[in-house]
PDB file of C-alpha atoms and ligand atoms in Angstrom:
ATOM      1  CA  MET A  17      -3.573  -7.343 -32.188  1.00 96.00           C
ATOM      2  CA  LEU A  18      -5.194  -6.717 -28.793  1.00 98.00           C
ATOM      3  CA  ILE A  19      -3.434  -8.447 -25.903  1.00 98.00           C
ATOM      4  CA  ALA A  20      -4.743  -9.162 -22.404  1.00 98.00           C
ATOM      5  CA  ILE A  21      -2.306 -10.304 -19.733  1.00 98.00           C
ATOM      6  CA  THR A  22      -3.985 -11.965 -16.771  1.00 99.00           C
ATOM      7  CA  ARG A  23      -2.816 -14.312 -14.032  1.00 98.00           C
ATOM      8  CA  LYS A  24      -4.629 -17.191 -12.406  1.00 98.00           C
ATOM      9  CA  VAL A  25      -5.986 -16.740  -8.883  1.00 98.00           C
ATOM     10  CA  SER A  26      -3.472 -17.839  -6.204  1.00 98.00           C
ATOM     11  CA  ASN A  27      -4.528 -20.584  -3.834  1.00 97.00           C
ATOM     12  CA  SER A  28      -3.257 -18.263  -1.078  1.00 98.00           C
ATOM     13  CA  ILE A  29      -5.620 -15.388  -2.022  1.00 98.00           C
ATOM     14  CA  ALA A  30      -7.198 -15.643   1.456  1.00 96.00           C
ATOM     15  CA  HIS A  31      -3.953 -14.051   2.754  1.00 97.00           C
ATOM     16  CA  CYS A  32      -4.189 -11.039   0.457  1.00 98.00           C
ATOM     17  CA  GLU A  33      -3.474  -7.479   1.531  1.00 98.00           C
ATOM     18  CA  LEU A  34      -6.551  -5.669   2.874  1.00 98.00           C
ATOM     19  CA  THR A  35      -6.675  -1.976   3.699  1.00 97.00           C
ATOM     20  CA  HIS A  36     -10.294  -0.828   3.847  1.00 96.00           C
ATOM     21  CA  LEU A  37     -12.138  -4.158   4.058  1.00 97.00           C
ATOM     22  CA  GLU A  38     -12.678  -6.680   6.829  1.00 97.00           C
ATOM     23  CA  ARG A  39     -11.331 -10.117   5.943  1.00 98.00           C
ATOM     24  CA  GLN A  40     -14.073 -12.467   4.722  1.00 97.00           C
ATOM     25  CA  PRO A  41     -13.658 -16.070   3.596  1.00 97.00           C
ATOM     26  CA  VAL A  42     -12.944 -16.261  -0.147  1.00 98.00           C
ATOM     27  CA  ASP A  43     -14.478 -19.209  -2.012  1.00 98.00           C
ATOM     28  CA  LEU A  44     -11.413 -20.208  -4.033  1.00 98.00           C
ATOM     29  CA  GLU A  45     -13.247 -22.331  -6.579  1.00 98.00           C
ATOM     30  CA  LEU A  46     -15.820 -19.606  -7.172  1.00 98.00           C
ATOM     31  CA  ALA A  47     -13.041 -17.017  -7.433  1.00 98.00           C
ATOM     32  CA  ARG A  48     -11.399 -19.146 -10.131  1.00 98.00           C
ATOM     33  CA  ARG A  49     -14.668 -19.600 -12.033  1.00 98.00           C
ATOM     34  CA  GLN A  50     -15.386 -15.873 -11.898  1.00 98.00           C
ATOM     35  CA  HIS A  51     -11.859 -15.111 -13.048  1.00 98.00           C
ATOM     36  CA  ARG A  52     -12.185 -17.579 -15.931  1.00 98.00           C
ATOM     37  CA  GLN A  53     -15.426 -15.846 -16.947  1.00 98.00           C
ATOM     38  CA  TYR A  54     -13.572 -12.517 -16.869  1.00 98.00           C
ATOM     39  CA  GLU A  55     -10.894 -13.966 -19.143  1.00 98.00           C
ATOM     40  CA  LYS A  56     -13.515 -15.424 -21.484  1.00 98.00           C
ATOM     41  CA  THR A  57     -15.239 -12.044 -21.677  1.00 98.00           C
ATOM     42  CA  LEU A  58     -11.981 -10.437 -22.777  1.00 98.00           C
ATOM     43  CA  GLU A  59     -11.435 -13.194 -25.358  1.00 98.00           C
ATOM     44  CA  GLY A  60     -14.974 -12.659 -26.605  1.00 97.00           C
ATOM     45  CA  LEU A  61     -14.150  -8.994 -27.089  1.00 97.00           C
ATOM     46  CA  GLY A  62     -11.232  -9.894 -29.350  1.00 97.00           C
ATOM     47  CA  PHE A  63      -8.292  -9.959 -26.947  1.00 98.00           C
ATOM     48  CA  GLU A  64      -5.572 -12.585 -27.294  1.00 98.00           C
ATOM     49  CA  LEU A  65      -5.219 -13.898 -23.774  1.00 98.00           C
ATOM     50  CA  HIS A  66      -1.849 -14.438 -22.076  1.00 98.00           C
ATOM     51  CA  SER A  67      -2.946 -16.085 -18.854  1.00 98.00           C
ATOM     52  CA  LEU A  68       0.083 -16.396 -16.562  1.00 98.00           C
ATOM     53  CA  PRO A  69       0.324 -19.374 -14.225  1.00 98.00           C
ATOM     54  CA  GLU A  70      -0.710 -19.045 -10.621  1.00 98.00           C
ATOM     55  CA  GLU A  71       1.887 -17.736  -8.128  1.00 98.00           C
ATOM     56  CA  PRO A  72       0.992 -19.821  -5.062  1.00 97.00           C
ATOM     57  CA  ARG A  73       3.204 -17.825  -2.698  1.00 97.00           C
ATOM     58  CA  LEU A  74       1.998 -14.406  -3.847  1.00 98.00           C
ATOM     59  CA  PRO A  75      -1.612 -14.012  -2.634  1.00 98.00           C
ATOM     60  CA  ASP A  76      -2.356 -10.835  -4.634  1.00 98.00           C
ATOM     61  CA  ALA A  77      -0.653 -11.885  -7.878  1.00 98.00           C
ATOM     62  CA  VAL A  78      -3.978 -12.102  -9.772  1.00 98.00           C
ATOM     63  CA  PHE A  79      -4.027  -8.287  -9.695  1.00 98.00           C
ATOM     64  CA  VAL A  80      -1.571  -7.870 -12.581  1.00 98.00           C
ATOM     65  CA  GLU A  81      -2.652  -4.283 -13.203  1.00 98.00           C
ATOM     66  CA  ASP A  82      -0.597  -3.149 -10.232  1.00 98.00           C
ATOM     67  CA  ALA A  83       2.688  -4.469 -11.655  1.00 98.00           C
ATOM     68  CA  ALA A  84       2.928  -2.369 -14.826  1.00 99.00           C
ATOM     69  CA  ILE A  85       1.694   0.589 -16.817  1.00 98.00           C
ATOM     70  CA  VAL A  86       1.612  -0.223 -20.513  1.00 98.00           C
ATOM     71  CA  LEU A  87       1.755   2.699 -22.914  1.00 98.00           C
ATOM     72  CA  ASP A  88       2.059   2.527 -26.704  1.00 98.00           C
ATOM     73  CA  GLU A  89       5.680   3.654 -26.437  1.00 98.00           C
ATOM     74  CA  CYS A  90       6.990   1.623 -23.467  1.00 98.00           C
ATOM     75  CA  ALA A  91       5.968  -0.251 -20.328  1.00 98.00           C
ATOM     76  CA  ILE A  92       6.766   0.984 -16.849  1.00 99.00           C
ATOM     77  CA  ILE A  93       7.354  -1.811 -14.354  1.00 99.00           C
ATOM     78  CA  THR A  94       6.160  -0.612 -10.962  1.00 99.00           C
ATOM     79  CA  ARG A  95       7.509  -1.029  -7.464  1.00 98.00           C
ATOM     80  CA  PRO A  96       4.324  -1.929  -5.565  1.00 98.00           C
ATOM     81  CA  GLY A  97       3.619  -0.064  -2.353  1.00 98.00           C
ATOM     82  CA  ALA A  98       2.926  -3.246  -0.357  1.00 98.00           C
ATOM     83  CA  GLY A  99       6.176  -5.104   0.389  1.00 98.00           C
ATOM     84  CA  SER A 100       4.346  -8.445   0.046  1.00 98.00           C
ATOM     85  CA  ARG A 101       3.664  -7.629  -3.621  1.00 98.00           C
ATOM     86  CA  ARG A 102       7.142  -6.648  -4.831  1.00 98.00           C
ATOM     87  CA  LEU A 103       7.964 -10.111  -6.237  1.00 98.00           C
ATOM     88  CA  GLU A 104       4.926 -10.013  -8.540  1.00 98.00           C
ATOM     89  CA  VAL A 105       6.559  -7.694 -11.037  1.00 98.00           C
ATOM     90  CA  GLU A 106       9.281  -9.904 -12.532  1.00 98.00           C
ATOM     91  CA  SER A 107       6.958 -12.381 -14.233  1.00 98.00           C
ATOM     92  CA  VAL A 108       4.778  -9.541 -15.531  1.00 98.00           C
ATOM     93  CA  ALA A 109       7.905  -7.834 -16.890  1.00 98.00           C
ATOM     94  CA  ALA A 110       8.856 -11.075 -18.651  1.00 98.00           C
ATOM     95  CA  ALA A 111       5.411 -11.272 -20.250  1.00 98.00           C
ATOM     96  CA  LEU A 112       5.645  -7.670 -21.476  1.00 98.00           C
ATOM     97  CA  ARG A 113       9.238  -7.821 -22.747  1.00 98.00           C
ATOM     98  CA  PRO A 114       8.312  -9.152 -26.239  1.00 98.00           C
ATOM     99  CA  TYR A 115       6.015  -6.162 -26.767  1.00 98.00           C
ATOM    100  CA  ARG A 116       7.591  -3.095 -25.163  1.00 98.00           C
ATOM    101  CA  ASP A 117      10.814  -1.529 -23.940  1.00 98.00           C
ATOM    102  CA  LEU A 118      10.693  -1.752 -20.163  1.00 98.00           C
ATOM    103  CA  VAL A 119      11.568   0.950 -17.641  1.00 98.00           C
ATOM    104  CA  HIS A 120      11.548   0.224 -13.895  1.00 98.00           C
ATOM    105  CA  ILE A 121      10.412   2.444 -11.026  1.00 98.00           C
ATOM    106  CA  GLN A 122      13.326   2.640  -8.584  1.00 98.00           C
ATOM    107  CA  PRO A 123      13.414   2.941  -4.775  1.00 98.00           C
ATOM    108  CA  PRO A 124      12.369   4.951  -2.863  1.00 98.00           C
ATOM    109  CA  GLY A 125       9.554   5.271  -5.396  1.00 98.00           C
ATOM    110  CA  THR A 126       6.491   3.109  -4.866  1.00 98.00           C
ATOM    111  CA  LEU A 127       3.711   2.846  -7.405  1.00 98.00           C
ATOM    112  CA  ASP A 128       0.717   0.543  -7.927  1.00 98.00           C
ATOM    113  CA  GLY A 129      -0.778   0.430 -11.407  1.00 98.00           C
ATOM    114  CA  GLY A 130      -4.190   0.803  -9.767  1.00 98.00           C
ATOM    115  CA  ASP A 131      -3.187   4.379  -8.994  1.00 98.00           C
ATOM    116  CA  VAL A 132      -2.508   5.246 -12.626  1.00 99.00           C
ATOM    117  CA  LEU A 133      -5.322   6.453 -14.861  1.00 98.00           C
ATOM    118  CA  ARG A 134      -4.397   7.435 -18.407  1.00 98.00           C
ATOM    119  CA  VAL A 135      -6.868   9.446 -20.460  1.00 98.00           C
ATOM    120  CA  GLY A 136      -5.365  10.352 -23.825  1.00 97.00           C
ATOM    121  CA  SER A 137      -2.080  12.118 -23.134  1.00 98.00           C
ATOM    122  CA  MET A 138      -2.972  12.866 -19.491  1.00 98.00           C
ATOM    123  CA  ILE A 139      -1.709  10.491 -16.821  1.00 98.00           C
ATOM    124  CA  TYR A 140      -3.325  10.924 -13.404  1.00 98.00           C
ATOM    125  CA  VAL A 141      -1.451   9.351 -10.473  1.00 98.00           C
ATOM    126  CA  GLY A 142      -3.251   8.736  -7.195  1.00 98.00           C
ATOM    127  CA  LEU A 143      -1.177   9.750  -4.199  1.00 97.00           C
ATOM    128  CA  SER A 144      -2.461   6.927  -2.029  1.00 96.00           C
ATOM    129  CA  ARG A 145      -0.893   4.814   0.700  1.00 96.00           C
ATOM    130  CA  ARG A 146       0.669   2.725  -2.081  1.00 98.00           C
ATOM    131  CA  SER A 147       2.051   5.313  -4.501  1.00 98.00           C
ATOM    132  CA  ASN A 148       4.351   8.192  -3.602  1.00 98.00           C
ATOM    133  CA  SER A 149       5.600  11.429  -5.108  1.00 98.00           C
ATOM    134  CA  GLN A 150       9.075   9.985  -5.824  1.00 98.00           C
ATOM    135  CA  ALA A 151       7.483   7.433  -8.164  1.00 98.00           C
ATOM    136  CA  LEU A 152       5.319  10.144  -9.703  1.00 98.00           C
ATOM    137  CA  GLU A 153       8.447  12.186 -10.496  1.00 98.00           C
ATOM    138  CA  GLN A 154      10.144   9.126 -12.016  1.00 98.00           C
ATOM    139  CA  LEU A 155       7.091   8.387 -14.127  1.00 98.00           C
ATOM    140  CA  ARG A 156       6.935  12.014 -15.259  1.00 98.00           C
ATOM    141  CA  ALA A 157      10.579  11.884 -16.369  1.00 98.00           C
ATOM    142  CA  ILE A 158      10.038   8.570 -18.212  1.00 98.00           C
ATOM    143  CA  VAL A 159       6.990   9.637 -20.212  1.00 98.00           C
ATOM    144  CA  ARG A 160       7.734  13.322 -20.852  1.00 97.00           C
ATOM    145  CA  ALA A 161       9.573  12.565 -24.080  1.00 96.00           C
ATOM    146  CA  HIS A 162       6.467  10.742 -25.351  1.00 98.00           C
ATOM    147  CA  GLY A 163       4.254  13.805 -24.805  1.00 98.00           C
ATOM    148  CA  TYR A 164       2.352  12.738 -21.667  1.00 98.00           C
ATOM    149  CA  GLU A 165       1.482  15.124 -18.844  1.00 98.00           C
ATOM    150  CA  VAL A 166       1.548  13.572 -15.359  1.00 98.00           C
ATOM    151  CA  THR A 167      -0.609  14.993 -12.537  1.00 98.00           C
ATOM    152  CA  GLY A 168      -0.860  13.854  -8.914  1.00 98.00           C
ATOM    153  CA  ILE A 169      -4.345  13.406  -7.456  1.00 97.00           C
ATOM    154  CA  PRO A 170      -5.026  13.118  -3.717  1.00 93.00           C
ATOM    155  CA  VAL A 171      -7.014   9.950  -2.929  1.00 92.00           C
ATOM    156  CA  GLY A 172      -8.739   9.222   0.369  1.00 89.00           C
ATOM    157  CA  GLY A 173     -11.135   6.586   1.659  1.00 95.00           C
ATOM    158  CA  CYS A 174     -10.215   3.888  -0.848  1.00 97.00           C
ATOM    159  CA  LEU A 175      -7.228   1.819  -1.924  1.00 97.00           C
ATOM    160  CA  HIS A 176      -6.293   3.270  -5.311  1.00 98.00           C
ATOM    161  CA  LEU A 177      -7.156   6.132  -7.636  1.00 98.00           C
ATOM    162  CA  LYS A 178      -8.962   3.666  -9.894  1.00 98.00           C
ATOM    163  CA  SER A 179     -11.113   2.504  -6.949  1.00 98.00           C
ATOM    164  CA  ALA A 180     -12.473   6.065  -7.095  1.00 98.00           C
ATOM    165  CA  VAL A 181     -12.468   6.927 -10.802  1.00 98.00           C
ATOM    166  CA  THR A 182     -12.117   5.126 -14.133  1.00 98.00           C
ATOM    167  CA  GLN A 183     -12.590   5.990 -17.780  1.00 98.00           C
ATOM    168  CA  VAL A 184     -15.828   4.688 -19.302  1.00 98.00           C
ATOM    169  CA  ALA A 185     -15.850   6.459 -22.691  1.00 98.00           C
ATOM    170  CA  GLU A 186     -13.460   8.620 -24.675  1.00 97.00           C
ATOM    171  CA  LYS A 187     -14.268  11.775 -22.695  1.00 97.00           C
ATOM    172  CA  THR A 188     -16.241  10.340 -19.757  1.00 98.00           C
ATOM    173  CA  LEU A 189     -15.200   9.188 -16.300  1.00 98.00           C
ATOM    174  CA  LEU A 190     -17.138   7.168 -13.718  1.00 98.00           C
ATOM    175  CA  LEU A 191     -16.409   8.582 -10.277  1.00 98.00           C
ATOM    176  CA  ASN A 192     -17.176   8.410  -6.577  1.00 98.00           C
ATOM    177  CA  PRO A 193     -17.094  12.091  -5.553  1.00 97.00           C
ATOM    178  CA  GLY A 194     -16.591  11.104  -1.907  1.00 96.00           C
ATOM    179  CA  TRP A 195     -13.214   9.562  -2.718  1.00 97.00           C
ATOM    180  CA  VAL A 196     -11.854  11.834  -5.425  1.00 97.00           C
ATOM    181  CA  ALA A 197     -12.886  15.359  -6.383  1.00 95.00           C
ATOM    182  CA  GLY A 198     -14.460  15.826  -9.804  1.00 96.00           C
ATOM    183  CA  LYS A 199     -12.730  19.205 -10.143  1.00 96.00           C
ATOM    184  CA  ASN A 200      -9.497  17.317 -10.875  1.00 97.00           C
ATOM    185  CA  PHE A 201     -10.950  16.477 -14.300  1.00 97.00           C
ATOM    186  CA  PRO A 202     -12.426  19.735 -15.644  1.00 95.00           C
ATOM    187  CA  ALA A 203     -12.314  18.776 -19.325  1.00 94.00           C
ATOM    188  CA  LEU A 204     -14.169  15.484 -18.904  1.00 98.00           C
ATOM    189  CA  LYS A 205     -17.811  14.481 -18.493  1.00 98.00           C
ATOM    190  CA  LEU A 206     -18.466  12.775 -15.146  1.00 98.00           C
ATOM    191  CA  VAL A 207     -20.936  10.019 -14.276  1.00 98.00           C
ATOM    192  CA  GLU A 208     -21.230   9.583 -10.511  1.00 98.00           C
ATOM    193  CA  VAL A 209     -21.739   6.204  -8.858  1.00 98.00           C
ATOM    194  CA  ASP A 210     -25.056   5.617  -7.147  1.00 98.00           C
ATOM    195  CA  PRO A 211     -24.609   6.802  -3.524  1.00 98.00           C
ATOM    196  CA  ALA A 212     -25.652   3.344  -2.289  1.00 98.00           C
ATOM    197  CA  GLU A 213     -22.748   1.781  -4.268  1.00 98.00           C
ATOM    198  CA  PRO A 214     -19.567   3.623  -3.229  1.00 98.00           C
ATOM    199  CA  ALA A 215     -17.240   0.928  -4.601  1.00 98.00           C
ATOM    200  CA  ALA A 216     -18.835   0.985  -8.070  1.00 98.00           C
ATOM    201  CA  ALA A 217     -16.432   3.403  -9.773  1.00 98.00           C
ATOM    202  CA  ASN A 218     -14.047   0.694 -10.947  1.00 98.00           C
ATOM    203  CA  ALA A 219     -15.112  -0.176 -14.503  1.00 98.00           C
ATOM    204  CA  LEU A 220     -12.953  -1.646 -17.256  1.00 98.00           C
ATOM    205  CA  MET A 221     -13.380   0.079 -20.609  1.00 98.00           C
ATOM    206  CA  VAL A 222     -13.050  -2.337 -23.520  1.00 97.00           C
ATOM    207  CA  GLY A 223     -13.723  -0.637 -26.838  1.00 92.00           C
ATOM    208  CA  SER A 224     -17.200   0.873 -26.698  1.00 93.00           C
ATOM    209  CA  ALA A 225     -18.337  -1.166 -23.665  1.00 97.00           C
ATOM    210  CA  VAL A 226     -17.369  -1.455 -20.016  1.00 98.00           C
ATOM    211  CA  ILE A 227     -16.999  -4.519 -17.838  1.00 98.00           C
ATOM    212  CA  HIS A 228     -18.606  -3.628 -14.509  1.00 98.00           C
ATOM    213  CA  PRO A 229     -19.359  -5.601 -11.322  1.00 98.00           C
ATOM    214  CA  ALA A 230     -22.870  -7.084 -11.356  1.00 98.00           C
ATOM    215  CA  ALA A 231     -23.106  -6.195  -7.659  1.00 98.00           C
ATOM    216  CA  TYR A 232     -23.635  -2.530  -8.601  1.00 98.00           C
ATOM    217  CA  PRO A 233     -26.734  -2.482 -10.838  1.00 98.00           C
ATOM    218  CA  ARG A 234     -27.807   1.063  -9.948  1.00 98.00           C
ATOM    219  CA  THR A 235     -24.520   2.485 -11.156  1.00 99.00           C
ATOM    220  CA  GLY A 236     -24.799   0.170 -14.164  1.00 98.00           C
ATOM    221  CA  GLU A 237     -28.131   1.853 -14.970  1.00 98.00           C
ATOM    222  CA  ARG A 238     -26.523   5.277 -14.710  1.00 98.00           C
ATOM    223  CA  LEU A 239     -23.871   4.184 -17.190  1.00 98.00           C
ATOM    224  CA  GLU A 240     -26.505   2.824 -19.601  1.00 98.00           C
ATOM    225  CA  LYS A 241     -28.401   6.119 -19.340  1.00 98.00           C
ATOM    226  CA  ALA A 242     -25.180   7.910 -20.290  1.00 98.00           C
ATOM    227  CA  GLY A 243     -25.121   5.784 -23.475  1.00 98.00           C
ATOM    228  CA  ILE A 244     -22.469   3.317 -22.322  1.00 98.00           C
ATOM    229  CA  ARG A 245     -22.882  -0.416 -22.970  1.00 98.00           C
ATOM    230  CA  VAL A 246     -22.395  -2.323 -19.708  1.00 98.00           C
ATOM    231  CA  LEU A 247     -21.205  -5.920 -19.479  1.00 98.00           C
ATOM    232  CA  PRO A 248     -22.010  -6.965 -15.892  1.00 98.00           C
ATOM    233  CA  LEU A 249     -19.758  -9.618 -14.358  1.00 98.00           C
ATOM    234  CA  ASP A 250     -20.035 -11.347 -11.011  1.00 98.00           C
ATOM    235  CA  VAL A 251     -16.688 -10.697  -9.298  1.00 98.00           C
ATOM    236  CA  SER A 252     -17.813 -11.152  -5.682  1.00 98.00           C
ATOM    237  CA  GLU A 253     -14.747 -13.160  -4.612  1.00 98.00           C
ATOM    238  CA  ILE A 254     -12.230 -10.783  -6.212  1.00 97.00           C
ATOM    239  CA  ALA A 255     -14.020  -7.917  -4.433  1.00 98.00           C
ATOM    240  CA  LYS A 256     -13.419  -9.628  -1.062  1.00 98.00           C
ATOM    241  CA  ALA A 257      -9.687  -9.291  -1.826  1.00 98.00           C
ATOM    242  CA  GLU A 258     -10.241  -5.550  -2.420  1.00 98.00           C
ATOM    243  CA  GLY A 259      -9.822  -5.991  -6.169  1.00 97.00           C
ATOM    244  CA  GLY A 260     -11.953  -4.683  -8.993  1.00 97.00           C
ATOM    245  CA  VAL A 261     -12.356  -5.332 -12.692  1.00 98.00           C
ATOM    246  CA  THR A 262      -9.453  -3.170 -13.888  1.00 98.00           C
ATOM    247  CA  CYS A 263      -6.991  -4.899 -11.524  1.00 98.00           C
ATOM    248  CA  CYS A 264      -7.144  -8.320 -13.129  1.00 98.00           C
ATOM    249  CA  SER A 265      -5.683  -7.477 -16.538  1.00 98.00           C
ATOM    250  CA  LEU A 266      -3.228  -5.436 -18.541  1.00 99.00           C
ATOM    251  CA  LEU A 267      -4.786  -4.568 -21.889  1.00 98.00           C
ATOM    252  CA  PHE A 268      -2.792  -3.184 -24.789  1.00 98.00           C
ATOM    253  CA  ARG A 269      -2.178  -3.303 -28.507  1.00 98.00           C
ATOM    254  CA  GLY A 270       0.562  -5.826 -29.355  1.00 96.00           C
TER     255      GLY A 270
HETATM  256  C1  CIR B   3      -4.037  -5.213  -2.479  1.00 68.04           C
HETATM  257  O1  CIR B   3      -4.424  -4.707  -1.420  1.00 68.04           O
HETATM  258  O2  CIR B   3      -2.975  -4.906  -2.999  1.00 68.04           O
HETATM  259  C2  CIR B   3      -4.900  -6.261  -3.118  1.00 68.04           C
HETATM  260  N1  CIR B   3      -5.558  -7.047  -2.125  1.00 68.04           N
HETATM  261  C3  CIR B   3      -5.913  -5.638  -4.059  1.00 68.04           C
HETATM  262  C4  CIR B   3      -5.291  -4.932  -5.211  1.00 68.04           C
HETATM  263  C5  CIR B   3      -6.297  -4.425  -6.167  1.00 68.04           C
HETATM  264  N2  CIR B   3      -5.672  -3.814  -7.277  1.00 68.04           N
HETATM  265  C6  CIR B   3      -6.152  -2.764  -7.913  1.00 68.04           C
HETATM  266  O3  CIR B   3      -7.147  -2.189  -7.500  1.00 68.04           O
HETATM  267  N3  CIR B   3      -5.478  -2.308  -8.941  1.00 68.04           N
END
């Protein structure tokens, strides 16, 4: 059974954390409609949806990806780098508990799920403003027994590693070479974002297709040319909160 954990958009999303973007008004109703469409797309792709209730006092709580890393063998509950986001993890942990043994990142480690890219048995961890080397070492110790190799990747110019690079097919990554160096991934094929669309590297791989923001059609074309089926979604309001399509779900086999 394929499971998707999501969480409804908070009515306080206008007070979200922003690092690289100027604050712009978020249309809350539109954000909720776009998020519902995202959830429906996942349902249409065969995921059983666990849509958590809104957390009105946690503006960024819709971005459930940052609260956990779900592997086949266990789930790692993060300690988000932004203090305002630390309370998001407990409800995500509760939702994951029926499916996985849970292990928690401990202080002084900080880790956002958006900085964790798993490709097969490789786990790449972005060393960003949100995620530090103490958390990387903890993660390495947790997953070693399960056969994963953990590598730190310097990230600059964007929020998370997965703002800069995501997996779009078994051996293919979509990447913005200005934010993360392609040489970090020598064994993988790379598709670069269109230079006019620097924020287009965040795609959500779902089976043989990817969910990708409709705002980045040129990069969408590059993906199609590489033989990847693209499902464009309008996520304009989520993007104003510096979120992408991976951030809004945790996808795993139940
Ligand atoms: C934040 O700055 O934490 C949120 N406004 C956006 C988080 C996006 N999450 C992600 O890319 N995984």
